[in-house]
mmCIF file of N, CA and C in Angstrom:
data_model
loop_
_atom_site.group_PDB
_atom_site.id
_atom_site.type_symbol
_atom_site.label_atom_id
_atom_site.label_comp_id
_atom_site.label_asym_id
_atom_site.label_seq_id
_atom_site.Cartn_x
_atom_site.Cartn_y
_atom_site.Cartn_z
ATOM 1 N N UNK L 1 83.233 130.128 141.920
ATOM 2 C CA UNK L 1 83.399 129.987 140.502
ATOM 3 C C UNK L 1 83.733 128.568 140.098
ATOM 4 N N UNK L 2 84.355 127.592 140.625
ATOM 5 C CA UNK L 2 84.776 126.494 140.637
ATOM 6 C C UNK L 2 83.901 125.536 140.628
ATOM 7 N N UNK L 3 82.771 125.795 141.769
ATOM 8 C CA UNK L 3 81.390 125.017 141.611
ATOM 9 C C UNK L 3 80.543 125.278 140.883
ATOM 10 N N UNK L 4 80.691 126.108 140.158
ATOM 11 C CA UNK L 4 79.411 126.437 138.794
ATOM 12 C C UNK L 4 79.978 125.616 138.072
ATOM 13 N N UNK L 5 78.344 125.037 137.053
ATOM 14 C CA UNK L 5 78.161 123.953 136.178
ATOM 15 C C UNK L 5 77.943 125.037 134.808
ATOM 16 N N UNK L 6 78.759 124.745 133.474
ATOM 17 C CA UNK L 6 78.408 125.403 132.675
ATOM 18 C C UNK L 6 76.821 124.661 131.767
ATOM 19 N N UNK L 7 76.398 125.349 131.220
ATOM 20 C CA UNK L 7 75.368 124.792 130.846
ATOM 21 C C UNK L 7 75.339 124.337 129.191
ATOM 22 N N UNK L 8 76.649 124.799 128.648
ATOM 23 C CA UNK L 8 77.228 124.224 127.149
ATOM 24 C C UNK L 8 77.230 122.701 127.248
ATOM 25 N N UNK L 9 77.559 121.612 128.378
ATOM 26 C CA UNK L 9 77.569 120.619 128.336
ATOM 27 C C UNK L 9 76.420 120.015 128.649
ATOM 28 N N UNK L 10 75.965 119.158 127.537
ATOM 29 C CA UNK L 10 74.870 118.606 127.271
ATOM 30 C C UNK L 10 74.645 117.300 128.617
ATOM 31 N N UNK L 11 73.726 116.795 128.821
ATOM 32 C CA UNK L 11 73.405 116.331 130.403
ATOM 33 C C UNK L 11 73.494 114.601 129.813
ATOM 34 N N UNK L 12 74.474 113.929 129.855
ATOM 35 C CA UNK L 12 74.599 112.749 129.160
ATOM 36 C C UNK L 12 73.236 111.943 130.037
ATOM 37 N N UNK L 13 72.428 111.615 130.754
ATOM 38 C CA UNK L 13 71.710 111.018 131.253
ATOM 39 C C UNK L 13 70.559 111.184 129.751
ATOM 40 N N UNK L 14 70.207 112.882 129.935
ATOM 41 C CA UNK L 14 69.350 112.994 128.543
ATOM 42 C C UNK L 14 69.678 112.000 127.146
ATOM 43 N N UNK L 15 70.747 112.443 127.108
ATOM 44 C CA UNK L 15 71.324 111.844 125.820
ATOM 45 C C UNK L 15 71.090 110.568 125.575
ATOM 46 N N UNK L 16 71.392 109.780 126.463
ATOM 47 C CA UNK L 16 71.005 107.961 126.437
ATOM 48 C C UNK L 16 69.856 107.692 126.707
ATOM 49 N N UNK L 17 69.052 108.797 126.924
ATOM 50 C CA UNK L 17 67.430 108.356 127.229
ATOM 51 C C UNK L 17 67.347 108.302 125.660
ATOM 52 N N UNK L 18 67.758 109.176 124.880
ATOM 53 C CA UNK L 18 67.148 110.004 123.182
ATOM 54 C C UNK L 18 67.700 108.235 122.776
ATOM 55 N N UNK L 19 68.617 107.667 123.420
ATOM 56 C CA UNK L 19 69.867 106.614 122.156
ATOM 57 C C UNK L 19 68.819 105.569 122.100
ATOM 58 N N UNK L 20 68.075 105.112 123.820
ATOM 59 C CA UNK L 20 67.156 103.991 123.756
ATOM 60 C C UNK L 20 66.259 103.827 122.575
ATOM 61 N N UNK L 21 66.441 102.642 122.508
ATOM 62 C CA UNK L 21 65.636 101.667 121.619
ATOM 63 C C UNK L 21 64.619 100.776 122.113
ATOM 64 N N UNK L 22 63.283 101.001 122.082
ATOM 65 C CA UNK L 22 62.105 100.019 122.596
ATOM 66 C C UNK L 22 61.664 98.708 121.251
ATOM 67 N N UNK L 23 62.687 98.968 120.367
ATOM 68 C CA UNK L 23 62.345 97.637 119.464
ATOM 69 C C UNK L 23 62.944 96.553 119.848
ATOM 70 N N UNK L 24 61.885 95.640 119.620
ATOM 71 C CA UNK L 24 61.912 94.148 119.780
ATOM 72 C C UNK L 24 62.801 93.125 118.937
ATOM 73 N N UNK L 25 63.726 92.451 118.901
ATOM 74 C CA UNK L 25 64.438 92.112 117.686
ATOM 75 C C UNK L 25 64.123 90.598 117.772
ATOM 76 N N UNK L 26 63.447 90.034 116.494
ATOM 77 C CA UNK L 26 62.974 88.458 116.458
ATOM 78 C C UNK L 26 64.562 87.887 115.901
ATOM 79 N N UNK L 27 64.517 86.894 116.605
ATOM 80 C CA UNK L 27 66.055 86.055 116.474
ATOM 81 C C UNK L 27 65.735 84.660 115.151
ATOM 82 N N UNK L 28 64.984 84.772 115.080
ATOM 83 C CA UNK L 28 63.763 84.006 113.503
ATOM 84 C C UNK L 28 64.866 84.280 112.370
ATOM 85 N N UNK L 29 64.541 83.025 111.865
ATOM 86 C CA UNK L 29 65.352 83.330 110.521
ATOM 87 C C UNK L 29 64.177 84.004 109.367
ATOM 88 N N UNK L 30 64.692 85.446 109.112
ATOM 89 C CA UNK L 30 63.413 85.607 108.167
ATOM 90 C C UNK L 30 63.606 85.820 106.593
ATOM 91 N N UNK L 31 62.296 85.526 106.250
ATOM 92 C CA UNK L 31 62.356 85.269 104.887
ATOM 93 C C UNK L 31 62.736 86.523 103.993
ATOM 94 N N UNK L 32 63.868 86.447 103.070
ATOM 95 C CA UNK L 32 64.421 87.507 102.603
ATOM 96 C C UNK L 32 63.571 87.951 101.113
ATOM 97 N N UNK L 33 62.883 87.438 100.617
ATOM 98 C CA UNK L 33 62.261 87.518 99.863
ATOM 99 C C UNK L 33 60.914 86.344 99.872
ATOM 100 N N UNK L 34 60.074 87.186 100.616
ATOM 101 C CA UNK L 34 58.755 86.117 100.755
ATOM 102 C C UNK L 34 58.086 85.814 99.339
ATOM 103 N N UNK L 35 58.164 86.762 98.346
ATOM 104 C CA UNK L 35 57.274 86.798 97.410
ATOM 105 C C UNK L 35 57.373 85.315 96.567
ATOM 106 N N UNK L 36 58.892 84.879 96.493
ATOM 107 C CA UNK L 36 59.369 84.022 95.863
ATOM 108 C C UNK L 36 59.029 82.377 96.434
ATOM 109 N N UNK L 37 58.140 81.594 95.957
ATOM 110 C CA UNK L 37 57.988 80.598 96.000
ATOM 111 C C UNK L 37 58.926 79.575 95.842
ATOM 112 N N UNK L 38 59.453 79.917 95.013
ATOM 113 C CA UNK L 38 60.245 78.197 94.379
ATOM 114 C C UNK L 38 61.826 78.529 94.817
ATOM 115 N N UNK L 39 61.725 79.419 96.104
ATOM 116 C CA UNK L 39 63.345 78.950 96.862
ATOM 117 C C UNK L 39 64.624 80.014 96.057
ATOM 118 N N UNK L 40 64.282 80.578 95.021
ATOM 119 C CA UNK L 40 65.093 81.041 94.491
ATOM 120 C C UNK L 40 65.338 82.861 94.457
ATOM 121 N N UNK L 41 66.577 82.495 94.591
ATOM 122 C CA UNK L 41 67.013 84.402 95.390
ATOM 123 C C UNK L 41 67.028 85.126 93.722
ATOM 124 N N UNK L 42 66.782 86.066 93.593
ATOM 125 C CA UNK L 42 66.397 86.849 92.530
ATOM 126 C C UNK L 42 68.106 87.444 92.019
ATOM 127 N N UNK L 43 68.406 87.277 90.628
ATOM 128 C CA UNK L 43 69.432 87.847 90.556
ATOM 129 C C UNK L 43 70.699 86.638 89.890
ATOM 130 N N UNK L 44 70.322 85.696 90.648
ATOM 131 C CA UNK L 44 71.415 84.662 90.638
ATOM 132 C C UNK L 44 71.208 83.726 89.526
ATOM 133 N N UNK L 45 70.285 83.189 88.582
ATOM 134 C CA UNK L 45 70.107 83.011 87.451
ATOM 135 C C UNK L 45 71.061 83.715 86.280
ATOM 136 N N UNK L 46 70.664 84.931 86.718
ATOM 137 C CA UNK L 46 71.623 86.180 85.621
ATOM 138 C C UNK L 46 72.875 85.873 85.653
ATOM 139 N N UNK L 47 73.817 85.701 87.171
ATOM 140 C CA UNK L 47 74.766 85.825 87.666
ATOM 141 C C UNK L 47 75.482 84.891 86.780
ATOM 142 N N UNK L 48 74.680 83.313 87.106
ATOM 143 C CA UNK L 48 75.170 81.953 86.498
ATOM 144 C C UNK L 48 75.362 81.998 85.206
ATOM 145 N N UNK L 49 74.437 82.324 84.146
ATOM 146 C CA UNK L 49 74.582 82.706 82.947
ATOM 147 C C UNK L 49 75.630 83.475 82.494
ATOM 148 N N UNK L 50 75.842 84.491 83.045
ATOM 149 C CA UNK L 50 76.821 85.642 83.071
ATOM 150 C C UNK L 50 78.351 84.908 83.090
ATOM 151 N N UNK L 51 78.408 84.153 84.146
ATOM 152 C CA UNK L 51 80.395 83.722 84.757
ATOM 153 C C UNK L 51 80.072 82.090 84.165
ATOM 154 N N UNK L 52 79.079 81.170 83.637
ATOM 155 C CA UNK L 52 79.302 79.898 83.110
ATOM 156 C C UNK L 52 80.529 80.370 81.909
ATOM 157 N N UNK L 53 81.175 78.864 82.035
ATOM 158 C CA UNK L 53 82.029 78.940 80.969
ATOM 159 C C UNK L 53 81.349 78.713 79.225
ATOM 160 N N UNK L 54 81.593 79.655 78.367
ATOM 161 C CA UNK L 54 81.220 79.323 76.880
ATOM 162 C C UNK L 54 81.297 77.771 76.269
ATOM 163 N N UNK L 55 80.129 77.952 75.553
ATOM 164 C CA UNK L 55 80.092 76.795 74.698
ATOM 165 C C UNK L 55 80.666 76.898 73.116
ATOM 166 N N UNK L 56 80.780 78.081 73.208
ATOM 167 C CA UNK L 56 81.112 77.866 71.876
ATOM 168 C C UNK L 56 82.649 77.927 71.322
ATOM 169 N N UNK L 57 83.445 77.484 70.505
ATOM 170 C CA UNK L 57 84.962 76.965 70.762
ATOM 171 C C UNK L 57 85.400 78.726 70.424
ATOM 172 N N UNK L 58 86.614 78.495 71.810
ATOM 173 C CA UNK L 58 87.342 79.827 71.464
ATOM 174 C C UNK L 58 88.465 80.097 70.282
ATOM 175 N N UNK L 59 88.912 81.145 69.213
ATOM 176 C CA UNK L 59 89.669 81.283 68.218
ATOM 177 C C UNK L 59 90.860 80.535 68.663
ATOM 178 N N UNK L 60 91.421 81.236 69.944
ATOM 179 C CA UNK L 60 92.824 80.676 70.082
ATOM 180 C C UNK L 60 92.805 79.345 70.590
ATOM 181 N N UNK L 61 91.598 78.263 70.960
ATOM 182 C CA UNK L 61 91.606 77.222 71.584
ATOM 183 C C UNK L 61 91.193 76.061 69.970
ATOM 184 N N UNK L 62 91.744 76.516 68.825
ATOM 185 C CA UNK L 62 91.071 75.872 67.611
ATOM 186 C C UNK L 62 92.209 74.355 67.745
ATOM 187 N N UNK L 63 93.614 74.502 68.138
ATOM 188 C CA UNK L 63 94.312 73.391 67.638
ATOM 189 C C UNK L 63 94.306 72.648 68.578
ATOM 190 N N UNK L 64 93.750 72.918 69.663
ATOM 191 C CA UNK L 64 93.993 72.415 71.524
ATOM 192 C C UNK L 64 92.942 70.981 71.299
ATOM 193 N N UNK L 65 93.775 70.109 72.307
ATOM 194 C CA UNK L 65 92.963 68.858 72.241
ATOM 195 C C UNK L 65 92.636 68.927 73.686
ATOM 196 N N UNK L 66 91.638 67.701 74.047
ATOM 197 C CA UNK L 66 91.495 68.080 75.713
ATOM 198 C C UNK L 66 92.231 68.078 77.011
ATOM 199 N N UNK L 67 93.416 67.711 76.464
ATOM 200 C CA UNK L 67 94.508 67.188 77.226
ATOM 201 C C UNK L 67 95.026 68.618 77.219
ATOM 202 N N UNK L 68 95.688 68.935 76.142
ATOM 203 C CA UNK L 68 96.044 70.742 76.233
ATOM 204 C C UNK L 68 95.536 71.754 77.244
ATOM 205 N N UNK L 69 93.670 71.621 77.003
ATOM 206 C CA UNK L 69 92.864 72.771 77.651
ATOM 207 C C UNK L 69 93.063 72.064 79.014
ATOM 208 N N UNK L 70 92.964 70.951 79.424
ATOM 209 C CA UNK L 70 92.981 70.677 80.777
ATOM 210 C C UNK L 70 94.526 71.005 81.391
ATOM 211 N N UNK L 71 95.432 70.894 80.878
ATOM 212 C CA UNK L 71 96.855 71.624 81.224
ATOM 213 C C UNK L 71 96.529 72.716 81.168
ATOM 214 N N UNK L 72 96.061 73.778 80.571
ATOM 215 C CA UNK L 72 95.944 75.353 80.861
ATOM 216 C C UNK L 72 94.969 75.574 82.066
ATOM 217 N N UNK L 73 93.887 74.738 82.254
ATOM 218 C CA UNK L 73 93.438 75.010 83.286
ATOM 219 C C UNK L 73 94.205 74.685 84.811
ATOM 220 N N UNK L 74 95.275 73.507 84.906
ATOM 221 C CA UNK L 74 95.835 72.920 86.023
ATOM 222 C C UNK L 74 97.069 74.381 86.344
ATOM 223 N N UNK L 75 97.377 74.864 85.317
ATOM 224 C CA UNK L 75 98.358 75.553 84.809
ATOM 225 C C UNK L 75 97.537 76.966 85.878
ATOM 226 N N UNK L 76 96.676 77.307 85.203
ATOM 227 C CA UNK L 76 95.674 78.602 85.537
ATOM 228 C C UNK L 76 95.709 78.668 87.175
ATOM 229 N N UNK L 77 95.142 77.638 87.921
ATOM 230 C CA UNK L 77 94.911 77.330 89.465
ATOM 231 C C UNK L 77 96.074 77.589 90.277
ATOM 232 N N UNK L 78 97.176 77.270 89.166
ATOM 233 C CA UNK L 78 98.289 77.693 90.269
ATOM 234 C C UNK L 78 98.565 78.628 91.544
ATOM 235 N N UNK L 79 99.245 78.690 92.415
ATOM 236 C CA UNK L 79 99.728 80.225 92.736
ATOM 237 C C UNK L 79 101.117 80.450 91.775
ATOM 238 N N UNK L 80 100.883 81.896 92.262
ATOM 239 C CA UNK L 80 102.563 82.508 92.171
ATOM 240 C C UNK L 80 103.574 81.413 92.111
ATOM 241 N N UNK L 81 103.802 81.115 93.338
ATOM 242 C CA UNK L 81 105.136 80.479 93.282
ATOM 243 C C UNK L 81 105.138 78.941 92.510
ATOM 244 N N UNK L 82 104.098 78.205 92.498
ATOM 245 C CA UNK L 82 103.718 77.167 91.785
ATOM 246 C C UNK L 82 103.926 77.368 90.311
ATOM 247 N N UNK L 83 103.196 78.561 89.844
ATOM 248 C CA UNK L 83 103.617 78.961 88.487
ATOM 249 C C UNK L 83 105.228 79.307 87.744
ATOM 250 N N UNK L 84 106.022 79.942 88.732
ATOM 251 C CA UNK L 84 107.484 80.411 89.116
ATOM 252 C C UNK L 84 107.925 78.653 88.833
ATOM 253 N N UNK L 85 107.617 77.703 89.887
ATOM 254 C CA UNK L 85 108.421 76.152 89.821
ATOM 255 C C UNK L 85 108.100 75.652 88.191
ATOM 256 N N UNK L 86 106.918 75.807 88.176
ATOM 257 C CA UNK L 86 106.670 75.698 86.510
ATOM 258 C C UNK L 86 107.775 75.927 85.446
ATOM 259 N N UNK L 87 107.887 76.967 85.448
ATOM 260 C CA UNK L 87 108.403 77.859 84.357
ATOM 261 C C UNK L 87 109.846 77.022 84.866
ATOM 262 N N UNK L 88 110.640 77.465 86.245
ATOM 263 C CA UNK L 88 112.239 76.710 86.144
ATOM 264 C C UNK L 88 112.132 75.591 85.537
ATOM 265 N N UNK L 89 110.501 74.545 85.781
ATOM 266 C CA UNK L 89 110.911 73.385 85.074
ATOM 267 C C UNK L 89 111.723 73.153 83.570
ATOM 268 N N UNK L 90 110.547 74.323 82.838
ATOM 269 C CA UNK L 90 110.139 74.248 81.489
ATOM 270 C C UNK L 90 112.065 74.794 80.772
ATOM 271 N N UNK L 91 112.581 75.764 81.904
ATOM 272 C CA UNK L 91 114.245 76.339 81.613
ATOM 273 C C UNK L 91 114.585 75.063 81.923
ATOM 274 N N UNK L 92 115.025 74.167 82.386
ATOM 275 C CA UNK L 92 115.569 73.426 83.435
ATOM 276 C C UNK L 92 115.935 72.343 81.921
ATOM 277 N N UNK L 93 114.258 72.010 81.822
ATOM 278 C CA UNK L 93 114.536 70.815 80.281
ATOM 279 C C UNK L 93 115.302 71.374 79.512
ATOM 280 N N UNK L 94 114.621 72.627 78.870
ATOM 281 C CA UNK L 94 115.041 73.241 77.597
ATOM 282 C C UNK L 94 116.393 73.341 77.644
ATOM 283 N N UNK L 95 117.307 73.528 78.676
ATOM 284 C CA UNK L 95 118.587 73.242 78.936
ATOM 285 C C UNK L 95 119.248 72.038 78.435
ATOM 286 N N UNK L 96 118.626 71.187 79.292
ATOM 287 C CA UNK L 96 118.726 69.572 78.813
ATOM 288 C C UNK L 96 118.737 69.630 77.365
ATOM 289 N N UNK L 97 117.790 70.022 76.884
ATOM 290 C CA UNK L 97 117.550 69.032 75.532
ATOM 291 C C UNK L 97 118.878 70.198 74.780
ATOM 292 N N UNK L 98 118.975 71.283 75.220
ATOM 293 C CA UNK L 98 120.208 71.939 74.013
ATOM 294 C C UNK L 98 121.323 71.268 74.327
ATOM 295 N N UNK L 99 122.020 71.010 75.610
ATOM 296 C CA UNK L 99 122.696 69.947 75.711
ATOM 297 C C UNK L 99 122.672 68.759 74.900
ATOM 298 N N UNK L 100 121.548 67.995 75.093
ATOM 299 C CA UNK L 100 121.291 66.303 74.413
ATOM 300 C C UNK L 100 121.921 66.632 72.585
ATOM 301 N N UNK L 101 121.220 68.298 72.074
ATOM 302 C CA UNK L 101 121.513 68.750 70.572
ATOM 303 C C UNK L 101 122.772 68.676 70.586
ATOM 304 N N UNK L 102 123.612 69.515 71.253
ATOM 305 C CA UNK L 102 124.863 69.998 70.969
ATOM 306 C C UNK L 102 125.723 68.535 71.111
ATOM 307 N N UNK L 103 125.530 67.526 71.764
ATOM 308 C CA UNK L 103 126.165 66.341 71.888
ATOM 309 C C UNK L 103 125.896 65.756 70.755
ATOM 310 N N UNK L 104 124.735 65.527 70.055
ATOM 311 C CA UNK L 104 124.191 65.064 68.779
ATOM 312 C C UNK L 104 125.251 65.256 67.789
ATOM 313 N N UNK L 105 124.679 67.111 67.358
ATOM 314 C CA UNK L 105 125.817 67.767 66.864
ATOM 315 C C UNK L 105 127.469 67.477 66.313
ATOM 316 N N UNK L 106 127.825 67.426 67.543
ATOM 317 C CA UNK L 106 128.761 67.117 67.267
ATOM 318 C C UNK L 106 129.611 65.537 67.055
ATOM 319 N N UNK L 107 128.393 65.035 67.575
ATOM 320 C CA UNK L 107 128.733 63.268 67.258
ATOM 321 C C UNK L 107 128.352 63.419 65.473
ATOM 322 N N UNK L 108 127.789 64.087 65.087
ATOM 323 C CA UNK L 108 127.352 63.909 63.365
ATOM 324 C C UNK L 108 128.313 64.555 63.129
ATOM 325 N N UNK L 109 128.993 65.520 63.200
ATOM 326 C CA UNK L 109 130.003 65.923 62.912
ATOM 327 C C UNK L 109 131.361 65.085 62.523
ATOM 328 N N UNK L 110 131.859 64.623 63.739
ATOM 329 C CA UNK L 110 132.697 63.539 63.669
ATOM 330 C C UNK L 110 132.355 62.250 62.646
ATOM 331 N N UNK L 111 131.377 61.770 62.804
ATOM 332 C CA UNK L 111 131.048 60.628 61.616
ATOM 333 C C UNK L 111 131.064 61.124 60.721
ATOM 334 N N UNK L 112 130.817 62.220 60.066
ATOM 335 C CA UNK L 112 130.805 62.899 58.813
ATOM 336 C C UNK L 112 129.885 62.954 57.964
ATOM 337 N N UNK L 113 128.291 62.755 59.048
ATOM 338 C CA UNK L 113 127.055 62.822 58.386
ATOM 339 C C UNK L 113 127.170 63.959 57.454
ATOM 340 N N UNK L 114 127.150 65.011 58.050
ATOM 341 C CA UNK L 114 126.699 66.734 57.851
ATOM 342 C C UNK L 114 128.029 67.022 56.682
ATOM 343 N N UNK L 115 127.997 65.852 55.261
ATOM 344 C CA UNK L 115 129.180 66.151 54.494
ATOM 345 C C UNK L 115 128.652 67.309 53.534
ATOM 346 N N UNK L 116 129.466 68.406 52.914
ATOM 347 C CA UNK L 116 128.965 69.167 51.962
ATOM 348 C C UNK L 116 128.413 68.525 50.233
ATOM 349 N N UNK L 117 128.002 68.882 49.822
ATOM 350 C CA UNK L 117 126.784 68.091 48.614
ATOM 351 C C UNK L 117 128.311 69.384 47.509
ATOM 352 N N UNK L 118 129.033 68.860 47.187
ATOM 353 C CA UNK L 118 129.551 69.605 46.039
ATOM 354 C C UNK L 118 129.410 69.712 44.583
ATOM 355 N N UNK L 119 128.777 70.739 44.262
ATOM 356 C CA UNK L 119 128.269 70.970 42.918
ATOM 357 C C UNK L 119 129.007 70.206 41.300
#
């Protein structure tokens, strides 16, 4: 009983005869679209048209000078954390300058710029 072969198991020799492949594979670079003469892959015209940037001025870009739009774009490229150093900058001043006010402030104070206008 031990030496009997069941016959449910398929005869792997068969099997890899069925897997062979007698095709030839050319190592050629081949032409992916022969029809096309003038070099150009079909599709990619559309593409370009499609993702070019507009010509025509955007609503919210009406007061922006080129200096502006080129900061939103340097701005845009960022990463994450580049954008993050950004922003502490932008807290960092705005700090400053309420400081630089509140010193102002209170130097006009003392001189007695900020006098009341009495009726």
């Amino acid at each position: 009983m031990a030496n009997e072969t069941t016959t449910d198991e398929p005869d792997l020799t068969c099997v890899e005869d069925n897997l062979m492949s007698l095709e030839k594979l050319d190592r050629a670079s081949p032409d992916l679209w022969p029809e096309q003469t003038n070099d150009e892959v079909p599709g990619v015209n559309e593409f370009v048209a499609q993702n070019s940037p507009q010509t025509e001025p955007l609503p919210w870009a009406a007061g922006l000078t080129a200096d502006d739009i080129n900061q939103l774009h340097q701005l845009g490229n960022l990463s994450m954390t580049g954008l993050i150093t950004e922003v502490k900058k932008l807290h960092d001043l705005a700090y400053q300058l309420g400081l630089e006010e509140a010193k102002e402030m209170t130097r006009g104070k003392y001189l007695n710029i900020f006098r009341q206008k009495y009726k």
